[in-house]
PDB file of C-alpha atoms in Angstrom:
ATOM      1  CA  ASP X 274       0.000   0.000  -0.001  1.00  0.00           C
ATOM      2  CA  GLY X 275       1.211   3.499  -0.791  1.00  0.00           C
ATOM      3  CA  GLY X 276       1.595   5.865   2.075  1.00  0.00           C
ATOM      4  CA  ILE X 277       3.738   7.751   4.532  1.00  0.00           C
ATOM      5  CA  THR X 278       5.559   6.027   7.362  1.00  0.00           C
ATOM      6  CA  GLN X 279       6.726   7.890  10.418  1.00  0.00           C
ATOM      7  CA  SER X 280       8.868   6.187  12.979  1.00  0.00           C
ATOM      8  CA  PRO X 281       9.006   5.721  15.834  1.00  0.00           C
ATOM      9  CA  LYS X 282       5.455   6.329  17.093  1.00  0.00           C
ATOM     10  CA  TYR X 283       6.739   7.397  20.531  1.00  0.00           C
ATOM     11  CA  LEU X 284      10.162   8.872  21.287  1.00  0.00           C
ATOM     12  CA  PHE X 285      11.669   9.871  24.616  1.00  0.00           C
ATOM     13  CA  ARG X 286      14.818  11.945  24.976  1.00  0.00           C
ATOM     14  CA  LYS X 287      16.743  13.797  27.625  1.00  0.00           C
ATOM     15  CA  GLU X 288      17.037  17.550  27.399  1.00  0.00           C
ATOM     16  CA  GLY X 289      20.140  18.643  25.508  1.00  0.00           C
ATOM     17  CA  GLN X 290      20.149  15.706  23.085  1.00  0.00           C
ATOM     18  CA  ASN X 291      19.478  16.000  19.388  1.00  0.00           C
ATOM     19  CA  VAL X 292      16.911  13.578  18.009  1.00  0.00           C
ATOM     20  CA  THR X 293      15.972  12.653  14.427  1.00  0.00           C
ATOM     21  CA  LEU X 294      12.441  11.743  13.369  1.00  0.00           C
ATOM     22  CA  SER X 295      12.032   9.566  10.310  1.00  0.00           C
ATOM     23  CA  CYS X 296       9.570  10.127   7.466  1.00  0.00           C
ATOM     24  CA  GLU X 297       9.423   7.906   4.385  1.00  0.00           C
ATOM     25  CA  GLN X 298       6.906   7.951   1.531  1.00  0.00           C
ATOM     26  CA  ASN X 299       6.327   5.614  -1.401  1.00  0.00           C
ATOM     27  CA  LEU X 300       3.777   7.808  -3.148  1.00  0.00           C
ATOM     28  CA  ASN X 301       6.343   9.278  -5.553  1.00  0.00           C
ATOM     29  CA  HIS X 302       5.412  12.744  -4.318  1.00  0.00           C
ATOM     30  CA  ASP X 303       7.793  15.636  -4.930  1.00  0.00           C
ATOM     31  CA  ALA X 304       6.773  17.793  -1.955  1.00  0.00           C
ATOM     32  CA  MET X 305       7.130  16.844   1.712  1.00  0.00           C
ATOM     33  CA  TYR X 306       6.283  18.730   4.890  1.00  0.00           C
ATOM     34  CA  TRP X 307       6.866  18.702   8.630  1.00  0.00           C
ATOM     35  CA  TYR X 308       4.264  20.095  11.023  1.00  0.00           C
ATOM     36  CA  ARG X 309       4.231  20.398  14.785  1.00  0.00           C
ATOM     37  CA  GLN X 310       1.028  20.020  16.814  1.00  0.00           C
ATOM     38  CA  ASP X 311       0.699  20.968  20.468  1.00  0.00           C
ATOM     39  CA  PRO X 312      -2.209  19.692  22.625  1.00  0.00           C
ATOM     40  CA  GLY X 313      -5.530  21.148  21.545  1.00  0.00           C
ATOM     41  CA  GLN X 314      -3.849  23.232  18.860  1.00  0.00           C
ATOM     42  CA  GLY X 315      -3.647  23.365  15.114  1.00  0.00           C
ATOM     43  CA  LEU X 316      -0.659  22.428  12.989  1.00  0.00           C
ATOM     44  CA  ARG X 317       2.311  24.745  12.583  1.00  0.00           C
ATOM     45  CA  LEU X 318       4.655  24.381   9.624  1.00  0.00           C
ATOM     46  CA  ILE X 319       8.298  23.684  10.489  1.00  0.00           C
ATOM     47  CA  TYR X 320       9.971  22.970   7.135  1.00  0.00           C
ATOM     48  CA  TYR X 321       8.904  21.903   3.678  1.00  0.00           C
ATOM     49  CA  SER X 322      10.614  20.641   0.564  1.00  0.00           C
ATOM     50  CA  GLN X 323       9.201  20.883  -2.937  1.00  0.00           C
ATOM     51  CA  ILE X 324      12.008  18.958  -4.606  1.00  0.00           C
ATOM     52  CA  VAL X 325      15.041  16.830  -3.765  1.00  0.00           C
ATOM     53  CA  ASN X 326      18.029  18.764  -2.370  1.00  0.00           C
ATOM     54  CA  ASP X 327      15.929  21.851  -1.680  1.00  0.00           C
ATOM     55  CA  PHE X 328      13.850  22.911   1.340  1.00  0.00           C
ATOM     56  CA  GLN X 329      12.364  26.055   2.866  1.00  0.00           C
ATOM     57  CA  LYS X 330      11.719  27.222   6.397  1.00  0.00           C
ATOM     58  CA  GLY X 331       8.152  27.286   7.625  1.00  0.00           C
ATOM     59  CA  ASP X 332       6.770  29.446  10.418  1.00  0.00           C
ATOM     60  CA  ILE X 333       8.625  27.799  13.322  1.00  0.00           C
ATOM     61  CA  ALA X 334      11.932  26.500  11.898  1.00  0.00           C
ATOM     62  CA  GLU X 335      14.173  27.667  14.769  1.00  0.00           C
ATOM     63  CA  GLY X 336      15.753  24.729  16.594  1.00  0.00           C
ATOM     64  CA  TYR X 337      14.987  22.261  13.789  1.00  0.00           C
ATOM     65  CA  SER X 338      16.905  21.023  10.757  1.00  0.00           C
ATOM     66  CA  VAL X 339      16.003  18.854   7.769  1.00  0.00           C
ATOM     67  CA  SER X 340      17.591  17.193   4.762  1.00  0.00           C
ATOM     68  CA  ARG X 341      16.143  15.969   1.473  1.00  0.00           C
ATOM     69  CA  GLU X 342      18.740  13.752  -0.145  1.00  0.00           C
ATOM     70  CA  LYS X 343      16.204  11.316  -1.572  1.00  0.00           C
ATOM     71  CA  LYS X 344      12.697  11.838  -2.921  1.00  0.00           C
ATOM     72  CA  GLU X 345      11.303   9.238  -0.533  1.00  0.00           C
ATOM     73  CA  SER X 346      12.816  10.559   2.680  1.00  0.00           C
ATOM     74  CA  PHE X 347      12.570  13.811   4.657  1.00  0.00           C
ATOM     75  CA  PRO X 348      14.050  13.360   8.164  1.00  0.00           C
ATOM     76  CA  LEU X 349      13.601  16.055  10.815  1.00  0.00           C
ATOM     77  CA  THR X 350      16.210  16.707  13.490  1.00  0.00           C
ATOM     78  CA  VAL X 351      15.063  18.366  16.680  1.00  0.00           C
ATOM     79  CA  THR X 352      18.158  20.034  18.065  1.00  0.00           C
ATOM     80  CA  SER X 353      19.018  21.005  21.619  1.00  0.00           C
ATOM     81  CA  ALA X 354      18.387  24.613  20.562  1.00  0.00           C
ATOM     82  CA  GLN X 355      14.640  23.969  20.355  1.00  0.00           C
ATOM     83  CA  LYS X 356      13.316  25.443  23.591  1.00  0.00           C
ATOM     84  CA  ASN X 357      10.147  23.389  23.928  1.00  0.00           C
ATOM     85  CA  PRO X 358      10.484  20.245  21.803  1.00  0.00           C
ATOM     86  CA  THR X 359       7.815  18.078  23.436  1.00  0.00           C
ATOM     87  CA  ALA X 360       5.022  17.817  20.853  1.00  0.00           C
ATOM     88  CA  PHE X 361       3.311  15.657  18.245  1.00  0.00           C
ATOM     89  CA  TYR X 362       5.170  15.800  14.913  1.00  0.00           C
ATOM     90  CA  LEU X 363       3.404  15.120  11.637  1.00  0.00           C
ATOM     91  CA  CYS X 364       4.979  14.488   8.261  1.00  0.00           C
ATOM     92  CA  ALA X 365       3.032  14.909   5.031  1.00  0.00           C
ATOM     93  CA  SER X 366       3.530  14.772   1.290  1.00  0.00           C
ATOM     94  CA  MET X 367       1.831  16.340  -1.709  1.00  0.00           C
ATOM     95  CA  GLY X 368       1.699  15.114  -5.278  1.00  0.00           C
ATOM     96  CA  LEU X 369       0.584  17.750  -7.738  1.00  0.00           C
ATOM     97  CA  PRO X 370       0.855  21.412  -6.619  1.00  0.00           C
ATOM     98  CA  ASN X 371      -2.184  22.680  -4.716  1.00  0.00           C
ATOM     99  CA  SER X 372      -3.532  19.163  -4.203  1.00  0.00           C
ATOM    100  CA  PRO X 373      -4.363  17.440  -0.872  1.00  0.00           C
ATOM    101  CA  LEU X 374      -1.739  16.495   1.682  1.00  0.00           C
ATOM    102  CA  HIS X 375      -1.198  12.867   2.672  1.00  0.00           C
ATOM    103  CA  PHE X 376      -0.209  12.503   6.323  1.00  0.00           C
ATOM    104  CA  GLY X 377       1.696   9.943   8.318  1.00  0.00           C
ATOM    105  CA  ASN X 378       0.419   8.877  11.746  1.00  0.00           C
ATOM    106  CA  GLY X 379       2.833  11.082  13.615  1.00  0.00           C
ATOM    107  CA  THR X 380       5.627  10.773  16.177  1.00  0.00           C
ATOM    108  CA  ARG X 381       4.983  11.870  19.742  1.00  0.00           C
ATOM    109  CA  LEU X 382       8.230  13.263  21.142  1.00  0.00           C
ATOM    110  CA  THR X 383       8.697  13.741  24.869  1.00  0.00           C
ATOM    111  CA  VAL X 384      11.800  15.517  26.148  1.00  0.00           C
ATOM    112  CA  THR X 385      12.491  15.542  29.877  1.00  0.00           C
TER     113      THR X 385
ATOM    114  CA  SER S  25       1.363  32.737  11.344  1.00  0.00           C
ATOM    115  CA  GLN S  26      -1.978  30.995  11.405  1.00  0.00           C
ATOM    116  CA  GLN S  27      -3.974  31.655   8.275  1.00  0.00           C
ATOM    117  CA  GLY S  28      -7.218  29.895   9.087  1.00  0.00           C
ATOM    118  CA  GLU S  29      -9.206  30.469  12.234  1.00  0.00           C
ATOM    119  CA  GLU S  30     -12.013  28.101  13.074  1.00  0.00           C
ATOM    120  CA  ASP S  31     -15.227  28.595  14.923  1.00  0.00           C
ATOM    121  CA  PRO S  32     -16.473  27.150  17.179  1.00  0.00           C
ATOM    122  CA  GLN S  33     -13.473  25.633  18.972  1.00  0.00           C
ATOM    123  CA  ALA S  34     -15.687  22.837  20.282  1.00  0.00           C
ATOM    124  CA  LEU S  35     -19.078  21.485  19.282  1.00  0.00           C
ATOM    125  CA  SER S  36     -21.209  18.817  20.940  1.00  0.00           C
ATOM    126  CA  ILE S  37     -24.319  17.451  19.223  1.00  0.00           C
ATOM    127  CA  GLN S  38     -26.603  14.425  19.236  1.00  0.00           C
ATOM    128  CA  GLU S  39     -26.390  11.719  16.610  1.00  0.00           C
ATOM    129  CA  GLY S  40     -28.551  12.591  13.633  1.00  0.00           C
ATOM    130  CA  GLU S  41     -28.142  16.351  14.006  1.00  0.00           C
ATOM    131  CA  ASN S  42     -26.169  18.498  11.569  1.00  0.00           C
ATOM    132  CA  ALA S  43     -22.813  20.014  12.494  1.00  0.00           C
ATOM    133  CA  THR S  44     -21.524  23.267  11.024  1.00  0.00           C
ATOM    134  CA  MET S  45     -17.968  24.520  11.383  1.00  0.00           C
ATOM    135  CA  ASN S  46     -16.632  27.812  10.071  1.00  0.00           C
ATOM    136  CA  CYS S  47     -13.200  28.905   8.920  1.00  0.00           C
ATOM    137  CA  SER S  48     -11.917  32.409   8.259  1.00  0.00           C
ATOM    138  CA  TYR S  49      -8.651  33.349   6.604  1.00  0.00           C
ATOM    139  CA  LYS S  50      -6.675  36.498   5.904  1.00  0.00           C
ATOM    140  CA  THR S  51      -4.960  36.505   2.521  1.00  0.00           C
ATOM    141  CA  SER S  52      -5.679  35.497  -1.069  1.00  0.00           C
ATOM    142  CA  ILE S  53      -5.889  31.755  -1.561  1.00  0.00           C
ATOM    143  CA  ASN S  54      -5.633  29.235  -4.363  1.00  0.00           C
ATOM    144  CA  ASN S  55      -7.738  26.663  -2.530  1.00  0.00           C
ATOM    145  CA  LEU S  56      -9.127  25.766   0.883  1.00  0.00           C
ATOM    146  CA  GLN S  57      -9.100  22.249   2.248  1.00  0.00           C
ATOM    147  CA  TRP S  58     -10.794  20.486   5.147  1.00  0.00           C
ATOM    148  CA  TYR S  59      -9.164  17.684   7.104  1.00  0.00           C
ATOM    149  CA  ARG S  60     -10.259  15.367   9.882  1.00  0.00           C
ATOM    150  CA  GLN S  61      -8.082  14.077  12.726  1.00  0.00           C
ATOM    151  CA  ASN S  62      -8.953  11.275  15.093  1.00  0.00           C
ATOM    152  CA  SER S  63      -7.229  11.507  18.458  1.00  0.00           C
ATOM    153  CA  GLY S  64      -3.509  10.741  18.284  1.00  0.00           C
ATOM    154  CA  ARG S  65      -3.546  10.084  14.547  1.00  0.00           C
ATOM    155  CA  GLY S  66      -2.533  11.853  11.357  1.00  0.00           C
ATOM    156  CA  LEU S  67      -4.903  14.042   9.400  1.00  0.00           C
ATOM    157  CA  VAL S  68      -7.135  12.709   6.653  1.00  0.00           C
ATOM    158  CA  HIS S  69      -8.158  14.878   3.719  1.00  0.00           C
ATOM    159  CA  LEU S  70     -11.916  15.396   3.347  1.00  0.00           C
ATOM    160  CA  ILE S  71     -12.548  17.920   0.618  1.00  0.00           C
ATOM    161  CA  LEU S  72     -10.773  20.616  -1.418  1.00  0.00           C
ATOM    162  CA  ILE S  73     -12.520  23.676  -2.818  1.00  0.00           C
ATOM    163  CA  ARG S  74     -10.773  25.988  -5.263  1.00  0.00           C
ATOM    164  CA  SER S  75     -10.982  29.772  -5.092  1.00  0.00           C
ATOM    165  CA  ASN S  76     -13.259  29.922  -8.150  1.00  0.00           C
ATOM    166  CA  GLU S  77     -15.759  27.451  -6.637  1.00  0.00           C
ATOM    167  CA  ARG S  78     -18.549  28.387  -4.237  1.00  0.00           C
ATOM    168  CA  GLU S  79     -19.865  25.043  -3.052  1.00  0.00           C
ATOM    169  CA  LYS S  80     -18.794  21.429  -3.086  1.00  0.00           C
ATOM    170  CA  HIS S  81     -20.372  18.202  -1.872  1.00  0.00           C
ATOM    171  CA  SER S  82     -18.957  14.836  -0.894  1.00  0.00           C
ATOM    172  CA  GLY S  83     -21.343  12.335   0.631  1.00  0.00           C
ATOM    173  CA  ARG S  84     -22.678  13.877   3.870  1.00  0.00           C
ATOM    174  CA  LEU S  85     -20.209  16.772   3.628  1.00  0.00           C
ATOM    175  CA  ARG S  86     -20.989  20.158   2.147  1.00  0.00           C
ATOM    176  CA  VAL S  87     -18.372  22.908   1.909  1.00  0.00           C
ATOM    177  CA  THR S  88     -18.999  26.506   0.948  1.00  0.00           C
ATOM    178  CA  LEU S  89     -16.464  29.198   0.149  1.00  0.00           C
ATOM    179  CA  ASP S  90     -17.039  32.948   0.172  1.00  0.00           C
ATOM    180  CA  THR S  91     -13.875  34.647  -1.054  1.00  0.00           C
ATOM    181  CA  SER S  92     -15.350  38.126  -0.556  1.00  0.00           C
ATOM    182  CA  LYS S  93     -15.715  37.399   3.168  1.00  0.00           C
ATOM    183  CA  LYS S  94     -12.616  35.184   3.271  1.00  0.00           C
ATOM    184  CA  SER S  95     -14.578  32.425   4.934  1.00  0.00           C
ATOM    185  CA  SER S  96     -15.618  28.812   4.458  1.00  0.00           C
ATOM    186  CA  SER S  97     -17.991  26.457   6.210  1.00  0.00           C
ATOM    187  CA  LEU S  98     -18.127  22.686   6.554  1.00  0.00           C
ATOM    188  CA  LEU S  99     -21.519  21.085   7.103  1.00  0.00           C
ATOM    189  CA  ILE S 100     -21.804  17.460   8.176  1.00  0.00           C
ATOM    190  CA  THR S 101     -25.361  16.248   7.781  1.00  0.00           C
ATOM    191  CA  ALA S 102     -27.013  13.448   9.768  1.00  0.00           C
ATOM    192  CA  SER S 103     -24.003  13.104  12.047  1.00  0.00           C
ATOM    193  CA  ARG S 104     -22.898   9.775  13.487  1.00  0.00           C
ATOM    194  CA  ALA S 105     -20.903   8.914  16.600  1.00  0.00           C
ATOM    195  CA  ALA S 106     -18.045   7.935  14.257  1.00  0.00           C
ATOM    196  CA  ASP S 107     -17.835  11.562  13.091  1.00  0.00           C
ATOM    197  CA  THR S 108     -16.374  12.461  16.488  1.00  0.00           C
ATOM    198  CA  ALA S 109     -12.975  13.994  15.681  1.00  0.00           C
ATOM    199  CA  SER S 110     -11.179  17.304  15.215  1.00  0.00           C
ATOM    200  CA  TYR S 111     -11.716  19.130  11.958  1.00  0.00           C
ATOM    201  CA  PHE S 112      -9.216  21.554  10.447  1.00  0.00           C
ATOM    202  CA  CYS S 113      -9.321  23.957   7.555  1.00  0.00           C
ATOM    203  CA  ALA S 114      -6.135  24.654   5.619  1.00  0.00           C
ATOM    204  CA  THR S 115      -5.417  27.281   3.010  1.00  0.00           C
ATOM    205  CA  GLY S 116      -3.078  27.170   0.064  1.00  0.00           C
ATOM    206  CA  ALA S 117      -1.785  30.602  -0.863  1.00  0.00           C
ATOM    207  CA  SER S 118      -2.146  32.075  -4.329  1.00  0.00           C
ATOM    208  CA  GLY S 119       0.701  31.030  -6.583  1.00  0.00           C
ATOM    209  CA  ASN S 120       2.696  27.855  -6.233  1.00  0.00           C
ATOM    210  CA  THR S 121       4.340  28.469  -2.867  1.00  0.00           C
ATOM    211  CA  GLY S 122       3.779  24.899  -1.723  1.00  0.00           C
ATOM    212  CA  LYS S 123       2.724  26.095   1.724  1.00  0.00           C
ATOM    213  CA  LEU S 124      -0.489  24.915   3.337  1.00  0.00           C
ATOM    214  CA  ILE S 125      -1.424  26.729   6.542  1.00  0.00           C
ATOM    215  CA  PHE S 126      -3.782  25.165   9.076  1.00  0.00           C
ATOM    216  CA  GLY S 127      -6.295  26.653  11.465  1.00  0.00           C
ATOM    217  CA  GLN S 128      -6.689  25.769  15.148  1.00  0.00           C
ATOM    218  CA  GLY S 129      -9.432  23.241  14.502  1.00  0.00           C
ATOM    219  CA  THR S 130     -12.922  22.443  15.765  1.00  0.00           C
ATOM    220  CA  THR S 131     -13.384  19.495  18.093  1.00  0.00           C
ATOM    221  CA  LEU S 132     -16.657  17.752  17.329  1.00  0.00           C
ATOM    222  CA  GLN S 133     -18.313  15.336  19.711  1.00  0.00           C
ATOM    223  CA  VAL S 134     -21.307  13.395  18.450  1.00  0.00           C
ATOM    224  CA  LYS S 135     -23.231  11.709  21.241  1.00  0.00           C
ATOM    225  CA  PRO S 136     -24.994   8.422  20.458  1.00  0.00           C
TER     226      PRO S 136
END
């Protein structure tokens, strides 16, 4: 089945450690996105990539980094510079421009 | 910055009743999309309406778009307990920016 896989589902880290969240898609989509969701809130855009080897900052990119070396993969690193990293992270992809997003099932990150 | 703002934040109805959710946005858009999210899961696309469309239907869903008022509404008719979820609007900006900005969402509870 085609889709987006985020792993792991739950992730626990100590404060001060960098952590990388995985996102893989087999939909052959060019564009991929990372969103952050806090409890009871909407989604905020962290980074997005419209093509391999290129990405743009979203509204809350500080403390995060991404890479897009392959079309299928768009990993997100939450660095120690992110002041409040505990959140639910959602990865998504888009096929044609201005078409619907396809979402993974998210990674819940807890930093203590 | 959040583009879409939803109203109400929470809605509780009885099974069989209709549910209406509203979304307002600030800038010119190419399209507006509605998504559903079950607790702890990724978002699922429901319906996309383009800026030159005024109304769209999909099963029990009806979406309207008023670009002069920069607002949209989602109507779910004959609601079911399984419709219990959070619903989000998202706007795609004019031009091919690739960005999709989400609102805060409406939490719908349908009581059996």
